[in-house]
CSV table of C-alpha atoms and ligand atoms in Angstrom, one decimal:
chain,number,residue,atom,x,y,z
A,1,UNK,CA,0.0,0.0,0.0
A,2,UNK,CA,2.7,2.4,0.6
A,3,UNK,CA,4.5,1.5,-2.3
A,4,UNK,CA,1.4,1.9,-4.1
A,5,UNK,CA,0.1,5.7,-3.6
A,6,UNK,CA,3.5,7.3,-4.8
A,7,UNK,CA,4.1,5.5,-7.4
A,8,UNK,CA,0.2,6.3,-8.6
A,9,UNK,CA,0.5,9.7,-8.1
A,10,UNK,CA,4.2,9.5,-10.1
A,11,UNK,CA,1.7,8.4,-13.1
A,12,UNK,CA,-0.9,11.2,-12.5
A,13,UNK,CA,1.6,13.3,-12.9
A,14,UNK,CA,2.8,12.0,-16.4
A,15,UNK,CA,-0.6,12.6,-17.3
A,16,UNK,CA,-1.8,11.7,-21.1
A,17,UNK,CA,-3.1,8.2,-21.8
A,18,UNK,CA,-0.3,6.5,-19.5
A,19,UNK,CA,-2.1,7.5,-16.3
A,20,UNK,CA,-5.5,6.6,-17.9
A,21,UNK,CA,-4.7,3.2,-18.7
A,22,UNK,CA,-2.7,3.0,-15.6
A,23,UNK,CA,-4.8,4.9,-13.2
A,24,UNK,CA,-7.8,1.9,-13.3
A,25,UNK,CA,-5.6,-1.1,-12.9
A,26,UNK,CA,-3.8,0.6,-9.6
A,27,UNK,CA,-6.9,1.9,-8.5
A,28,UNK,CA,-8.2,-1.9,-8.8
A,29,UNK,CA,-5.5,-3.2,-7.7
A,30,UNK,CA,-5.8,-0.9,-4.7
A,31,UNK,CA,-9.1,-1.4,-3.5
A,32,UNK,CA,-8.5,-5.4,-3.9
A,33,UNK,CA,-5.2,-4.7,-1.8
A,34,UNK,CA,-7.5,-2.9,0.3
A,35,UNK,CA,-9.7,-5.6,0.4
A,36,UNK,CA,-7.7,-8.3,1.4
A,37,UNK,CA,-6.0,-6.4,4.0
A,38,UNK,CA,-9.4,-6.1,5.4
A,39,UNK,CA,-9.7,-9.8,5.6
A,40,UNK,CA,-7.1,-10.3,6.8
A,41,UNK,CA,-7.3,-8.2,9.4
A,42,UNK,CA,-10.8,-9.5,10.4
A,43,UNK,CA,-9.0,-13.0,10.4
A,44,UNK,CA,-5.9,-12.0,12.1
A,45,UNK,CA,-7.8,-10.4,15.1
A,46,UNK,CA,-9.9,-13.3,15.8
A,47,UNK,CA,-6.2,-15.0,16.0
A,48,UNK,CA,-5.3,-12.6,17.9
A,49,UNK,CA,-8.1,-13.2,20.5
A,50,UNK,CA,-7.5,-16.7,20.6
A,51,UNK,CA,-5.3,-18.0,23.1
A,52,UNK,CA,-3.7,-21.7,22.4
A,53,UNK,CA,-3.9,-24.3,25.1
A,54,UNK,CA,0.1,-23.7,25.9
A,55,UNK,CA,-0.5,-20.7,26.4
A,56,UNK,CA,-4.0,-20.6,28.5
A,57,UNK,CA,-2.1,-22.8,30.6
A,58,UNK,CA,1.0,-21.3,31.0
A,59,UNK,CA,-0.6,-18.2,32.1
A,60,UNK,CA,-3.0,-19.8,34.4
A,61,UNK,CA,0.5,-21.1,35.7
A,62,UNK,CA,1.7,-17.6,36.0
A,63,UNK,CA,-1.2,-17.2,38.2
A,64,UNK,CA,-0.3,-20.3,40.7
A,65,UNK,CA,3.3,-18.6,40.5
A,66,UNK,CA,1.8,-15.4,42.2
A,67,UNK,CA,0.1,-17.0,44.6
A,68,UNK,CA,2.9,-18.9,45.7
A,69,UNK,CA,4.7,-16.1,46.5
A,70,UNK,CA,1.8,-14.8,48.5
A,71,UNK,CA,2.6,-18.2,50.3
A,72,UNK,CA,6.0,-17.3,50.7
A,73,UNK,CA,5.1,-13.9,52.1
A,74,UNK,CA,3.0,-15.9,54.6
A,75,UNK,CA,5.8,-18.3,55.6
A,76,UNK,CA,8.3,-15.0,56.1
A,77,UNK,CA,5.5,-13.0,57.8
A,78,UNK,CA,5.0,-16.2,59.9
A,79,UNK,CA,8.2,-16.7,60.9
A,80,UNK,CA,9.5,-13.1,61.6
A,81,UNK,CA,5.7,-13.1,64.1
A,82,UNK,CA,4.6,-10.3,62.0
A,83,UNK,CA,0.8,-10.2,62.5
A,84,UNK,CA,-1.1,-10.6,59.5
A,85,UNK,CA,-5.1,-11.3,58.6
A,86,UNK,CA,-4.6,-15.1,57.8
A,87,UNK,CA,-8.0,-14.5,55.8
A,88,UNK,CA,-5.0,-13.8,52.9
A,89,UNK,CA,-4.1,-17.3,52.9
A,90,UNK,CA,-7.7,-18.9,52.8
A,91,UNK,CA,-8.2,-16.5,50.0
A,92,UNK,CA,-4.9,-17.5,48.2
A,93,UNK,CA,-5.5,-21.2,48.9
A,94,UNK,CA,-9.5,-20.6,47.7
A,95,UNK,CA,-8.0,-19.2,44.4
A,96,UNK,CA,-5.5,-22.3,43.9
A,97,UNK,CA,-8.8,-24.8,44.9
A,98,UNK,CA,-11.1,-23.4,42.2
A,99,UNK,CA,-8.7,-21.5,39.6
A,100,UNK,CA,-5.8,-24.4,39.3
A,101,UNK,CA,-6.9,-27.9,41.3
A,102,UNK,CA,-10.6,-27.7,40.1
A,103,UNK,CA,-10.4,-26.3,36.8
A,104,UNK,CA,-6.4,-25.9,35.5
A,105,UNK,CA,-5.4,-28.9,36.5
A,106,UNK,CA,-8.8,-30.5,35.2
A,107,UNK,CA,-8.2,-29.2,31.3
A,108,UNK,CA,-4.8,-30.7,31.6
A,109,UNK,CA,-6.4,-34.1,32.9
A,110,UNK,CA,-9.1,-34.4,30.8
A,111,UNK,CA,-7.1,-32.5,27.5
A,112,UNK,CA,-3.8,-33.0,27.9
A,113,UNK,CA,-2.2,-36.0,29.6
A,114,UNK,CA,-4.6,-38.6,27.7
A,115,UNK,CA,-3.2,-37.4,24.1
A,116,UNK,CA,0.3,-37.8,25.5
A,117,UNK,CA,-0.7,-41.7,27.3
A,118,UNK,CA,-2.6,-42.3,24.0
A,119,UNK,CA,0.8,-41.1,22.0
A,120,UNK,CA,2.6,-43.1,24.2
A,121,UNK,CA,5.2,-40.0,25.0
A,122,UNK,CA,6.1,-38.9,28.1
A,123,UNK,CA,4.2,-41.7,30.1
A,124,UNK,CA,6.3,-41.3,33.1
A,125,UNK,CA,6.3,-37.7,33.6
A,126,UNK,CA,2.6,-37.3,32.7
A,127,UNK,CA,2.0,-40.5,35.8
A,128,UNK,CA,3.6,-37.9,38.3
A,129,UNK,CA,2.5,-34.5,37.2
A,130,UNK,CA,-1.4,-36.5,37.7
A,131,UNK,CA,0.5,-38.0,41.4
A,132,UNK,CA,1.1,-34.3,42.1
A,133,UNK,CA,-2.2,-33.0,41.2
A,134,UNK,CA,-3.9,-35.6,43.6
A,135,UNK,CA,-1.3,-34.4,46.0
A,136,UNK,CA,-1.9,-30.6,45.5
A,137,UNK,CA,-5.5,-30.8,46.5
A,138,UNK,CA,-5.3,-32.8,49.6
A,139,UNK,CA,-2.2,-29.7,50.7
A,140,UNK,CA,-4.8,-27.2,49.4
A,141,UNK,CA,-7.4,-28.7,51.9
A,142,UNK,CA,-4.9,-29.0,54.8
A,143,UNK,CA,-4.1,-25.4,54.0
A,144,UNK,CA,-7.9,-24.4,53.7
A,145,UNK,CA,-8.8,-26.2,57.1
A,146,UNK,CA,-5.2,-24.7,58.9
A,147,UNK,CA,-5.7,-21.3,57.8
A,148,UNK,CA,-8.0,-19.6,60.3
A,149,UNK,CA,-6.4,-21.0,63.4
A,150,UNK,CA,-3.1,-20.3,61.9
A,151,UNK,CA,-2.6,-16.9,64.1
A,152,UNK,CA,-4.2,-18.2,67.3
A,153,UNK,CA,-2.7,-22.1,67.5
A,154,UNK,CA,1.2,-22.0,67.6
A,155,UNK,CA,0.7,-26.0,66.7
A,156,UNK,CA,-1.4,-25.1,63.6
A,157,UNK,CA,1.0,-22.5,62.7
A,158,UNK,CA,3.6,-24.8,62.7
A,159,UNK,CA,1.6,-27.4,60.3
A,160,UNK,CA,0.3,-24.9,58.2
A,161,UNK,CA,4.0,-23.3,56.8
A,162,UNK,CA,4.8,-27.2,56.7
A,163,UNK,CA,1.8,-27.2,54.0
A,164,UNK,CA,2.4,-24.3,52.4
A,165,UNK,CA,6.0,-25.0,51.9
A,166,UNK,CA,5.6,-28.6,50.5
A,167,UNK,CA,2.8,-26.8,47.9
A,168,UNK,CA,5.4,-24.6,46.6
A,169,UNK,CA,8.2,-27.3,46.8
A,170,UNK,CA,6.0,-29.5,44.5
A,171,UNK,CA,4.5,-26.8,42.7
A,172,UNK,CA,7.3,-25.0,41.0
A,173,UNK,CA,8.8,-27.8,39.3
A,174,UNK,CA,5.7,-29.3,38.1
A,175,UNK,CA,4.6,-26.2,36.4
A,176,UNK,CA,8.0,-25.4,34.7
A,177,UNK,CA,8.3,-29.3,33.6
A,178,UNK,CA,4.9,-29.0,32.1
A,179,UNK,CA,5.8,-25.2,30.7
A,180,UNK,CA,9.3,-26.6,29.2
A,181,UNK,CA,8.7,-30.3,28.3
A,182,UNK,CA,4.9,-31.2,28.0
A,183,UNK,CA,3.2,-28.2,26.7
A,184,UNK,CA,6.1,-28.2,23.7
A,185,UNK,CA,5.5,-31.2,22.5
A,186,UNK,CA,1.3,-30.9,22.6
A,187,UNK,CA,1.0,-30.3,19.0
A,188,UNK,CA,3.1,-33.4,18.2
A,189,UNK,CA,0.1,-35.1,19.5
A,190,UNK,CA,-3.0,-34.2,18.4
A,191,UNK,CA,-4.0,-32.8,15.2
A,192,UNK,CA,-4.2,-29.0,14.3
A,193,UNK,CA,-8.4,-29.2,14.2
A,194,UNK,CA,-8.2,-30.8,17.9
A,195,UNK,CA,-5.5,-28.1,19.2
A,196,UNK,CA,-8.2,-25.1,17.7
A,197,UNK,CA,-10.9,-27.6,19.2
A,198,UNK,CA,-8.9,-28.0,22.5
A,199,UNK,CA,-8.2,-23.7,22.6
A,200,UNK,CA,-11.6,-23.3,22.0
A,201,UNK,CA,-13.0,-25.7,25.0
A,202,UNK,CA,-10.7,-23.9,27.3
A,203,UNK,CA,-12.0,-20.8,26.9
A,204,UNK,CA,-15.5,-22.2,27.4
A,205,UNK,CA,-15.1,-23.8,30.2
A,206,UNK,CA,-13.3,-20.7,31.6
A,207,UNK,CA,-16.1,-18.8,30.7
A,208,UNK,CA,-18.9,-20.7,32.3
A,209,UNK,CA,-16.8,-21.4,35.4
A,210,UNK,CA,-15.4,-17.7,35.9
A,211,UNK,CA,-17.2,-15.8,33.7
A,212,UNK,CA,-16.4,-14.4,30.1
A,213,UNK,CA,-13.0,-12.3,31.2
A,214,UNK,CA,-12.3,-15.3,33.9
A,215,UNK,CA,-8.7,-15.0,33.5
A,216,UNK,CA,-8.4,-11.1,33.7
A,217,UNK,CA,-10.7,-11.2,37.2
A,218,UNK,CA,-8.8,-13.5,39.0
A,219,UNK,CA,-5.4,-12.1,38.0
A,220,UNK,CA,-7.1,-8.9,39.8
A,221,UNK,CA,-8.2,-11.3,42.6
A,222,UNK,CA,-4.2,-12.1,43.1
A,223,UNK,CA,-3.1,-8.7,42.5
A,224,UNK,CA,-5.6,-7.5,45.2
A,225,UNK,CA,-4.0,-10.0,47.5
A,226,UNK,CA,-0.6,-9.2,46.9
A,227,UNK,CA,-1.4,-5.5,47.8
A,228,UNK,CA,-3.0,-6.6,51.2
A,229,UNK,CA,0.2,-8.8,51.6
A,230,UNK,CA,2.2,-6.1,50.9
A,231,UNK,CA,3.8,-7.9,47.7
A,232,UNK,CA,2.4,-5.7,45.0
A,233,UNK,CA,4.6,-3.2,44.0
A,234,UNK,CA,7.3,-5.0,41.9
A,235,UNK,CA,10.2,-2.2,42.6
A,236,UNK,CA,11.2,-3.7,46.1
A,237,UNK,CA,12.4,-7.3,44.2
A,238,UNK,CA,14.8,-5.0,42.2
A,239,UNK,CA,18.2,-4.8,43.9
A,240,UNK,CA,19.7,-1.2,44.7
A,241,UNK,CA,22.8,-0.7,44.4
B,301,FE2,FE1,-0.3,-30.0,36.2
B,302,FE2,FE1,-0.3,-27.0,35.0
């Protein structure tokens, strides 16, 4: 297109019958650049919307990274006996329950790990990512249930940073094995109509569990969290000096 206007005006300028033959074809061939731009445009923004399953997931994993460190901050605050609503960490653990155990960790269960059992790849690592799921929800419950008394019982305390610590211990490999070794490889196992297919039920499910900008919401849910936990601001992990 911008190749296109100068060198139309060049032959406008010539004038005569040059730029009356001319004129029509660029003009044409103008409006049908024009109009395949406009396609493509069209198509390349529904792309654009789209999210594929890597990357839903890795993002939802983004969000189980910020919560960890909200459990970190609880373990620090914790152990320094800095007083703190422990209503941060049954909110934290409430967003890991229904964002990642009940609904991540489903899609990769139900989406994922069969294509790569059915593929026969990865067999061994998929068996103990779906060990660690089962794993992660009974911590998340121990955490849920420990929460509350976590300030007043010096016992629960104690059991609850136990918890918490063994989540992100577990947590922080699994998610960067499956970011780095399964997620990869997913389009080597199903075919491009079920990866589209497998983006699309993703977002549905997100929708009807979360609502239509589920993602966005609970990424405000964490930020809110990290403000009350005094994580927010992203300037005091950058080293001075
Ligand atoms: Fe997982
Ligand atoms: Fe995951």
């Amino acid at each position: 297109m911008e190749v296109v206007i100068p060198s139309k005006r060049r032959l406008l300028l010539i004038g005569g019958s040059l730029a009356a033959v001319a004129a029509p074809a660029l003009l044409s061939r103008s409006t049908f650049a024009k109009e395949k731009a406009g396609a493509k445009s069209k198509e390349t923004r529904k792309k654009d919307e789209e999210v594929t399953p890597p990357e839903d997931l890795m993002r939802e994993h983004g969000v189980l990274d910020r919560v960890l460190l909200l459990y970190e901050a609880g373990i620090r605050k914790f152990s320094s006996n800095e007083d703190f609503d422990p209503a941060l960490i049954t909110q934290s653990a409430e967003i890991i329950r229904d964002f990642i155990n009940n609904y991540h960790e489903k899609s990769e269960e139900e989406h994922v790990f069969p294509r790569f059992k059915k593929a026969g790849r990865m067999i061994d690592l998929v068996d103990t990512l779906l060990r660690q799921h089962e794993a992660g929800r009974k911590i998340t419950a121990t955490i849920l249930k420990l929460a509350p008394s976590g300030r007043s019982s010096a016992d629960d305390r104690k059991q609850l940073i136990g918890a918490m610590q063994s989540f992100i211990t577990m947590y922080r490999p699994h998610a960067a094995r499956e970011d780095t070794d399964l997620f990869p490889k997913l389009k080597d196992v199903v075919s491009s109509s079920e990866y589209d297919a497998m983006a699309e039920d993703f977002e549905k499910k997100e929708h009807e569990l979360f609502g239509e900008d589920g993602f966005e919401r609970m990424a405000a849910r964490v930020a809110q969290l990290e403000q009350r936990m005094g994580i927010f601001d992203l300037n005091q992990f950058t080293p001075h000096g």
